CSV table of C-alpha atoms in Angstrom, one decimal:
chain,number,residue,atom,x,y,z
J,9,MET,CA,93.6,109.2,89.0
J,10,PHE,CA,90.4,107.2,88.7
J,11,PRO,CA,90.3,106.7,84.9
J,12,ALA,CA,94.0,105.6,84.8
J,13,ASN,CA,94.1,103.4,87.9
J,14,GLY,CA,90.7,102.8,89.5
J,15,SER,CA,91.8,100.6,92.4
J,16,THR,CA,94.5,103.1,93.5
J,17,ALA,CA,91.9,105.9,93.4
J,18,ILE,CA,89.5,103.8,95.5
J,19,ILE,CA,92.2,103.1,98.1
J,20,VAL,CA,93.1,106.8,98.4
J,21,PHE,CA,89.4,107.7,98.5
J,22,ILE,CA,88.7,105.3,101.3
J,23,SER,CA,91.8,106.5,103.2
J,24,VAL,CA,90.5,110.1,102.8
J,25,LEU,CA,87.1,109.1,104.2
J,26,ILE,CA,88.7,107.4,107.2
J,27,LEU,CA,90.8,110.6,107.9
J,28,LEU,CA,87.8,112.8,107.6
J,29,PHE,CA,85.9,110.6,110.2
J,30,ILE,CA,88.9,110.5,112.6
J,31,GLY,CA,89.4,114.2,112.1
J,32,GLY,CA,86.0,115.0,113.4
J,33,TYR,CA,84.4,116.0,110.1
J,34,PRO,CA,80.6,115.9,110.3
J,35,PHE,CA,79.2,112.5,109.4
J,36,ILE,CA,76.6,114.1,107.0
J,37,GLY,CA,79.5,115.7,105.2
J,38,ILE,CA,81.4,112.4,104.9
J,39,MET,CA,78.3,110.8,103.5
J,40,GLY,CA,78.0,113.7,101.1
J,41,VAL,CA,81.6,113.2,99.9
J,42,LEU,CA,81.0,109.4,99.6
J,43,SER,CA,77.8,110.0,97.6
J,44,MET,CA,79.5,112.5,95.3
J,45,GLY,CA,82.4,110.1,94.7
J,46,ILE,CA,80.0,107.2,93.8
J,47,LEU,CA,77.9,109.6,91.6
J,48,PHE,CA,80.8,110.9,89.6
J,49,ALA,CA,82.4,107.5,89.2
J,50,GLY,CA,79.0,106.1,88.0
J,51,ILE,CA,78.6,108.9,85.5
J,52,TYR,CA,82.1,108.4,84.1
J,53,ILE,CA,81.6,104.6,83.8
J,54,TYR,CA,78.2,105.0,82.2
J,55,SER,CA,79.5,107.6,79.8
J,56,VAL,CA,82.4,105.5,78.6
J,57,ILE,CA,80.2,102.4,78.1
J,58,LYS,CA,77.4,104.4,76.4
J,59,TRP,CA,79.3,106.8,74.2
J,60,GLY,CA,83.0,106.1,74.8
J,61,ASP,CA,85.7,104.3,72.9
J,62,LYS,CA,85.0,100.6,72.3
J,63,ASN,CA,88.7,99.8,72.5
J,64,PRO,CA,89.0,96.7,74.7
J,65,MET,CA,92.1,98.3,76.3
J,66,ASN,CA,89.9,101.0,77.8
J,67,ARG,CA,90.2,100.8,81.6
J,68,VAL,CA,86.4,100.7,82.1
J,69,TYR,CA,86.1,97.6,79.9
J,70,THR,CA,89.1,96.1,81.8
J,71,TRP,CA,87.3,96.7,85.1
J,72,LYS,CA,84.1,95.2,83.7
J,73,SER,CA,86.0,92.1,82.3
J,74,ARG,CA,87.8,91.5,85.6
J,75,ILE,CA,84.5,91.8,87.7
J,76,GLU,CA,82.8,89.4,85.3
J,77,LYS,CA,85.6,86.9,85.5
J,78,PHE,CA,85.6,87.2,89.3
J,79,LEU,CA,81.8,86.5,89.5
J,80,ASP,CA,82.0,83.6,86.9
J,81,HIS,CA,84.3,81.1,88.6
J,82,GLU,CA,84.1,78.7,85.6
J,83,SER,CA,85.3,81.3,83.1
J,84,GLU,CA,88.2,80.2,80.9
J,85,GLY,CA,89.6,83.7,81.2
J,86,ASN,CA,90.0,83.4,85.0
J,87,TYR,CA,93.5,81.9,84.5
J,88,GLN,CA,95.3,84.0,87.1
J,89,MET,CA,93.0,83.3,89.9
J,90,LYS,CA,93.0,79.5,89.1
J,91,GLN,CA,96.8,79.5,89.2
J,92,SER,CA,96.9,81.5,92.4
J,93,LYS,CA,94.5,79.2,94.2
J,94,THR,CA,96.5,76.2,92.9
J,95,ALA,CA,99.6,77.7,94.4
J,96,ILE,CA,97.9,78.2,97.7
J,97,ILE,CA,96.6,74.6,97.7
J,98,LEU,CA,100.1,73.2,96.9
J,99,GLY,CA,101.5,75.2,99.8
J,100,ASN,CA,99.3,73.4,102.3
J,101,LYS,CA,100.2,74.1,106.0
J,102,PHE,CA,104.0,74.5,105.9
J,103,GLY,CA,104.8,75.0,102.2
J,104,ARG,CA,107.1,73.4,99.7
J,105,GLY,CA,110.2,75.3,101.0
J,106,PRO,CA,111.9,78.6,100.2
J,107,GLY,CA,112.5,79.0,96.4
J,108,LYS,CA,110.8,75.7,95.6
J,109,SER,CA,107.6,77.3,94.1
J,110,VAL,CA,106.4,75.6,90.9
J,111,LEU,CA,103.6,78.0,90.0
J,112,LYS,CA,105.7,81.1,89.8
J,113,ALA,CA,106.8,79.9,86.4
J,114,PHE,CA,103.1,79.8,85.2
J,115,LEU,CA,101.4,82.5,87.3
J,116,PRO,CA,101.4,85.9,85.6
J,117,GLN,CA,102.7,88.7,87.8
J,118,SER,CA,103.9,86.2,90.3
J,119,SER,CA,106.6,88.6,91.6
J,120,SER,CA,104.2,91.5,92.1
J,121,ASP,CA,100.4,91.2,92.1
J,122,PHE,CA,100.2,87.6,93.1
J,123,ILE,CA,103.4,87.3,95.2
J,124,TYR,CA,101.2,86.4,98.3
J,125,ALA,CA,100.1,83.2,96.6
J,126,ILE,CA,103.7,82.3,95.9
J,127,ILE,CA,104.7,83.0,99.5
J,128,ILE,CA,101.9,80.6,100.7
J,129,GLU,CA,103.1,78.0,98.2
J,130,GLU,CA,106.7,78.2,99.6
J,131,TYR,CA,106.0,78.9,103.2
J,132,GLY,CA,102.5,77.4,103.6
J,133,SER,CA,99.4,78.9,105.2
J,134,PHE,CA,101.4,79.2,108.4
J,135,GLY,CA,103.8,81.6,106.6
J,136,GLY,CA,100.9,83.5,105.0
J,137,ILE,CA,99.2,84.0,108.4
J,138,ILE,CA,102.5,85.3,109.9
J,139,LEU,CA,102.9,87.8,107.1
J,140,LEU,CA,99.3,89.0,107.7
J,141,PHE,CA,100.1,89.3,111.4
J,142,ILE,CA,103.1,91.4,110.6
J,143,TYR,CA,101.0,93.9,108.6
J,144,ILE,CA,98.5,94.0,111.5
J,145,LEU,CA,101.4,94.8,113.9
J,146,ILE,CA,102.5,97.6,111.6
J,147,LEU,CA,98.9,99.0,111.7
J,148,LEU,CA,98.9,98.8,115.5
J,149,ARG,CA,102.2,100.6,115.6
J,150,ILE,CA,101.0,103.3,113.3
J,151,MET,CA,97.9,103.8,115.5
J,152,ILE,CA,100.1,103.9,118.7
J,153,ILE,CA,102.3,106.6,117.2
J,154,ALA,CA,99.3,108.6,116.0
J,155,THR,CA,97.7,108.5,119.5
J,156,LYS,CA,100.8,109.2,121.5
J,157,VAL,CA,102.0,112.3,119.6
J,158,LYS,CA,100.5,115.4,121.0
J,159,ASN,CA,100.3,117.3,117.8
J,160,TYR,CA,97.0,116.9,116.0
J,161,PHE,CA,98.4,117.5,112.5
J,162,CYS,CA,101.1,114.9,113.1
J,163,SER,CA,98.5,112.4,114.2
J,164,LEU,CA,96.5,112.9,111.0
J,165,LEU,CA,99.7,112.8,109.0
J,166,VAL,CA,100.8,109.4,110.3
J,167,LEU,CA,97.3,108.0,109.6
J,168,ALA,CA,97.2,109.6,106.1
J,169,VAL,CA,100.4,107.9,105.0
J,170,GLY,CA,100.0,104.7,107.0
J,171,PHE,CA,96.4,103.6,106.2
J,172,PRO,CA,97.0,103.3,102.4
J,173,ILE,CA,99.9,100.9,103.0
J,174,ILE,CA,97.9,98.6,105.1
J,175,ASN,CA,94.8,98.9,102.8
J,176,GLN,CA,96.9,98.0,99.8
J,177,ALA,CA,98.4,95.0,101.6
J,178,LEU,CA,95.0,93.6,102.7
J,179,ILE,CA,93.6,94.1,99.1
J,180,ASN,CA,96.6,92.3,97.6
J,181,MET,CA,96.2,89.4,99.9
J,182,GLY,CA,92.5,89.3,99.4
J,183,ILE,CA,93.0,89.2,95.6
J,184,ALA,CA,95.5,86.3,95.9
J,185,VAL,CA,93.0,84.2,97.9
J,186,GLY,CA,90.0,85.1,95.7
J,187,LEU,CA,88.2,87.6,97.9
J,188,PHE,CA,88.4,90.5,95.5
J,189,PRO,CA,88.7,90.9,91.7
J,190,VAL,CA,92.1,91.4,90.2
J,191,THR,CA,93.2,95.0,90.6
J,192,GLY,CA,96.9,95.1,90.0
J,193,GLN,CA,97.8,96.3,93.6
J,194,THR,CA,101.2,95.2,94.8
J,195,LEU,CA,102.1,93.9,98.2
J,196,PRO,CA,104.0,96.7,100.0
J,197,LEU,CA,107.7,96.0,100.9
J,198,ILE,CA,107.6,92.6,99.2
J,199,SER,CA,106.4,92.9,95.6
J,200,ALA,CA,108.8,93.8,92.8
J,201,GLY,CA,108.4,97.4,91.7
J,202,GLY,CA,110.6,100.4,92.3
J,203,THR,CA,108.0,103.1,92.4
J,204,SER,CA,105.8,101.3,94.9
J,205,MET,CA,108.8,100.6,97.1
J,206,TRP,CA,110.0,104.2,97.1
J,207,VAL,CA,106.5,105.5,98.0
J,208,THR,CA,106.3,103.0,100.9
J,209,PHE,CA,109.8,104.0,102.1
J,210,PHE,CA,108.9,107.7,102.0
J,211,SER,CA,105.7,106.9,104.0
J,212,PHE,CA,107.6,105.0,106.7
J,213,GLY,CA,110.1,107.8,106.8
J,214,ILE,CA,107.4,110.3,107.6
J,215,ILE,CA,106.0,108.0,110.3
J,216,LEU,CA,109.4,107.5,111.9
J,217,SER,CA,110.0,111.2,111.7
J,218,VAL,CA,106.8,111.9,113.7
J,219,SER,CA,107.7,109.2,116.2
J,220,ARG,CA,110.9,111.0,117.0
J,221,ILE,CA,108.8,113.8,118.4
J,222,ILE,CA,107.4,111.4,121.0
J,223,TYR,CA,110.9,110.3,121.9
J,224,ASP,CA,112.3,113.8,122.1
J,225,ASN,CA,109.4,114.9,124.3
J,226,SER,CA,109.9,112.0,126.7
J,227,THR,CA,113.6,112.6,127.0
J,228,ASN,CA,113.1,116.4,127.7
J,229,LYS,CA,110.8,115.5,130.6
């Protein structure tokens, strides 16, 4: 997964580390997994840069280019981030109004990767904060379900499918406001994209299925 889509691989890897920690895996073992992940990722990146294909479309060179553009705020190639921040500035506190975005015609991937910037432009920073709060509520609900269910496997299952959704949402929002380099992560439940939507639906279906166990146990009592 890492060579084809590095950001998704990192999200999954972080989610796995969190699950290992919650599941009671020894801390030394978790650090060992983390070290091995960083080591093998470093070896792969170094090998591609040193001996690999010099094709600019190679994902390693794409990652390198995006990080360089992120660190160099004056770069001419930082077009997406400039347009995204402009959309956020135009949104101000309460936005321009639903459907009245101007930057969505100029901002690449405005319906997927940078949808959060368009939301802020139309609904303002107030609307952006509300959306962030909704994702936090979803996270809290996931944690409540995971702690209330009496089956240990079900608890880990809920966290396993729930954490990646929230991590992806926070990364997408962070990219739109300039906290992270561009990664191509969509905003769950909002961005355009059929595959992402289906995976999110399946994840919520699993979580709701586990939550029924709590309801059934309470009614049987």
